Coordinates of C-alpha atoms in Angstrom, one line a residue:
X1 CA 46.7 186.2 35.6
X2 CA 45.7 188.1 32.4
X3 CA 45.6 185.1 30.2
X4 CA 42.3 183.1 30.3
X5 CA 43.7 179.8 29.7
X6 CA 46.2 180.0 32.6
X7 CA 43.4 181.0 34.9
X8 CA 41.4 178.0 33.9
X9 CA 44.3 175.7 34.2
X10 CA 45.0 177.0 37.8
X11 CA 41.4 176.4 38.8
X12 CA 41.5 172.9 37.3
X13 CA 44.7 172.2 39.1
X14 CA 43.3 173.1 42.5
X15 CA 43.7 176.9 42.9
X16 CA 40.7 178.5 44.8
X17 CA 40.7 181.9 43.2
X18 CA 42.1 183.3 39.9
X19 CA 41.4 186.6 38.5
X20 CA 42.1 188.8 35.6
X21 CA 44.0 192.1 36.7
X22 CA 42.3 193.9 34.0
X23 CA 38.8 193.3 35.2
X24 CA 39.4 193.8 39.0
X25 CA 42.0 195.3 41.2
X26 CA 44.1 192.5 42.5
X27 CA 44.5 193.9 45.9
X28 CA 40.9 194.6 46.5
X29 CA 39.8 191.1 45.2
X30 CA 42.5 189.3 47.4
X31 CA 41.4 191.3 50.3
X32 CA 37.8 190.6 49.8
X33 CA 38.4 186.8 49.4
X34 CA 40.5 186.7 52.4
X35 CA 37.9 188.7 54.5
X36 CA 40.4 191.5 55.0
X37 CA 43.0 189.0 56.6
X38 CA 45.5 189.0 53.6
X39 CA 47.8 186.2 52.5
X40 CA 50.6 184.3 54.4
X41 CA 52.8 184.5 51.2
X42 CA 52.6 186.5 48.2
X43 CA 54.5 185.2 45.2
X44 CA 55.4 188.0 42.7
X45 CA 56.1 186.4 39.2
X46 CA 55.1 189.0 36.6
X47 CA 58.0 191.2 36.9
X48 CA 56.1 194.4 36.1
X49 CA 56.3 197.6 38.2
X50 CA 53.1 197.6 40.2
X51 CA 53.1 193.8 41.2
X52 CA 55.8 194.0 44.0
X53 CA 53.8 196.7 45.9
X54 CA 50.6 194.8 45.3
X55 CA 52.1 191.8 47.1
X56 CA 53.1 193.9 50.1
X57 CA 49.6 195.2 50.0
X58 CA 47.9 191.8 50.3
X59 CA 50.3 190.3 52.8
X60 CA 49.1 189.8 56.3
X61 CA 51.2 191.1 59.1
X62 CA 54.3 188.9 59.5
X63 CA 53.7 187.5 56.0
X64 CA 56.4 186.9 53.2
X65 CA 56.7 188.5 49.9
X66 CA 58.7 186.2 47.4
X67 CA 59.8 188.2 44.6
X68 CA 60.5 186.0 41.5
X69 CA 59.6 188.0 38.4
X70 CA 62.5 189.6 36.5
X71 CA 61.6 193.3 35.8
X72 CA 62.8 194.6 32.5
X73 CA 64.7 197.5 33.9
X74 CA 66.2 195.4 36.8
X75 CA 64.4 197.7 39.4
X76 CA 61.5 197.2 41.8
X77 CA 59.3 200.0 43.3
X78 CA 57.8 199.6 46.8
X79 CA 56.7 201.8 49.5
X80 CA 58.8 200.7 52.4
X81 CA 56.6 201.9 55.1
X82 CA 53.9 199.2 54.5
X83 CA 56.4 196.5 54.4
X84 CA 58.1 197.8 57.6
X85 CA 54.8 198.3 59.5
X86 CA 53.6 194.9 58.7
X87 CA 57.0 193.3 59.6
X88 CA 57.2 191.5 56.3
X89 CA 59.8 189.1 55.2
X90 CA 61.0 190.0 51.5
X91 CA 62.9 187.3 49.7
X92 CA 64.5 187.6 46.4
X93 CA 64.1 184.2 44.5
X94 CA 66.6 183.0 41.8
X95 CA 64.4 180.8 39.6
X96 CA 67.3 178.5 38.5
X97 CA 69.0 178.0 41.9
X98 CA 69.2 174.2 42.6
X99 CA 65.6 173.3 41.9
X100 CA 65.8 170.8 39.3
X101 CA 66.8 167.7 41.5
X102 CA 63.9 168.5 43.8
X103 CA 61.4 169.1 41.1
X104 CA 62.3 165.9 39.3
X105 CA 61.9 163.8 42.7
X106 CA 58.7 165.5 43.1
X107 CA 57.5 164.5 39.7
X108 CA 59.0 160.9 39.9
X109 CA 57.2 160.3 43.3
X110 CA 53.9 161.7 41.8
X111 CA 53.4 164.7 44.2
X112 CA 53.2 166.8 41.2
X113 CA 52.0 166.3 37.6
X114 CA 53.9 168.6 35.2
X115 CA 52.2 167.1 32.3
X116 CA 48.9 168.8 33.5
X117 CA 50.5 172.1 32.6
X118 CA 51.5 171.2 28.8
X119 CA 49.0 172.6 26.4
X120 CA 51.3 172.1 23.2
X121 CA 53.7 169.5 21.9
X122 CA 56.2 170.2 19.1
X123 CA 58.8 168.0 17.3
X124 CA 62.4 169.2 17.7
X125 CA 62.4 170.4 14.1
X126 CA 59.7 173.1 15.1
X127 CA 61.5 174.5 18.1
X128 CA 61.4 177.9 16.6
X129 CA 57.7 177.8 16.2
X130 CA 57.4 176.7 19.9
X131 CA 59.5 179.5 21.2
X132 CA 57.6 182.0 19.1
X133 CA 54.2 180.8 20.3
X134 CA 55.3 180.9 23.9
X135 CA 57.0 184.3 23.7
X136 CA 53.8 185.7 21.9
X137 CA 51.3 183.6 24.2
X138 CA 49.4 182.5 21.3
X139 CA 46.5 179.7 21.0
X140 CA 46.1 179.3 24.8
X141 CA 49.6 178.1 25.4
X142 CA 50.5 177.5 28.9
X143 CA 53.6 175.3 28.5
X144 CA 55.0 174.0 25.4
X145 CA 57.0 170.8 25.3
X146 CA 59.5 170.0 22.7
X147 CA 59.8 166.3 21.9
X148 CA 63.3 164.9 21.4

């Protein structure tokens, strides 16, 4: 995660390891932290050219790569040999597909706390400012909430 506030929040919410891809190679760092084993599931959510291949590189044999990010040119670039040799499952994830009812149940039951991710609150009349802040990733914003 290149944004410091998001890395800090991830650690605060229980993640074991968060890194800045500009400071260290993500593949090397993940393989180091897993002692060369790799991960069971790699979630690609950035939608940039290099991240699908990085997910393949960090997955263990028989692992799963979940492609969530939406690339700007609607293409991904991977070396098929690595995924094939490891016997990976590659899943395309549609981010909006029937997830809201389950997410609402998880929040209502207390299993997740979405409020912990909210860094900024805006009244409805400042919705344009909120969208600009999130789009430009200003002022440490992670998630902005519009109060209605």
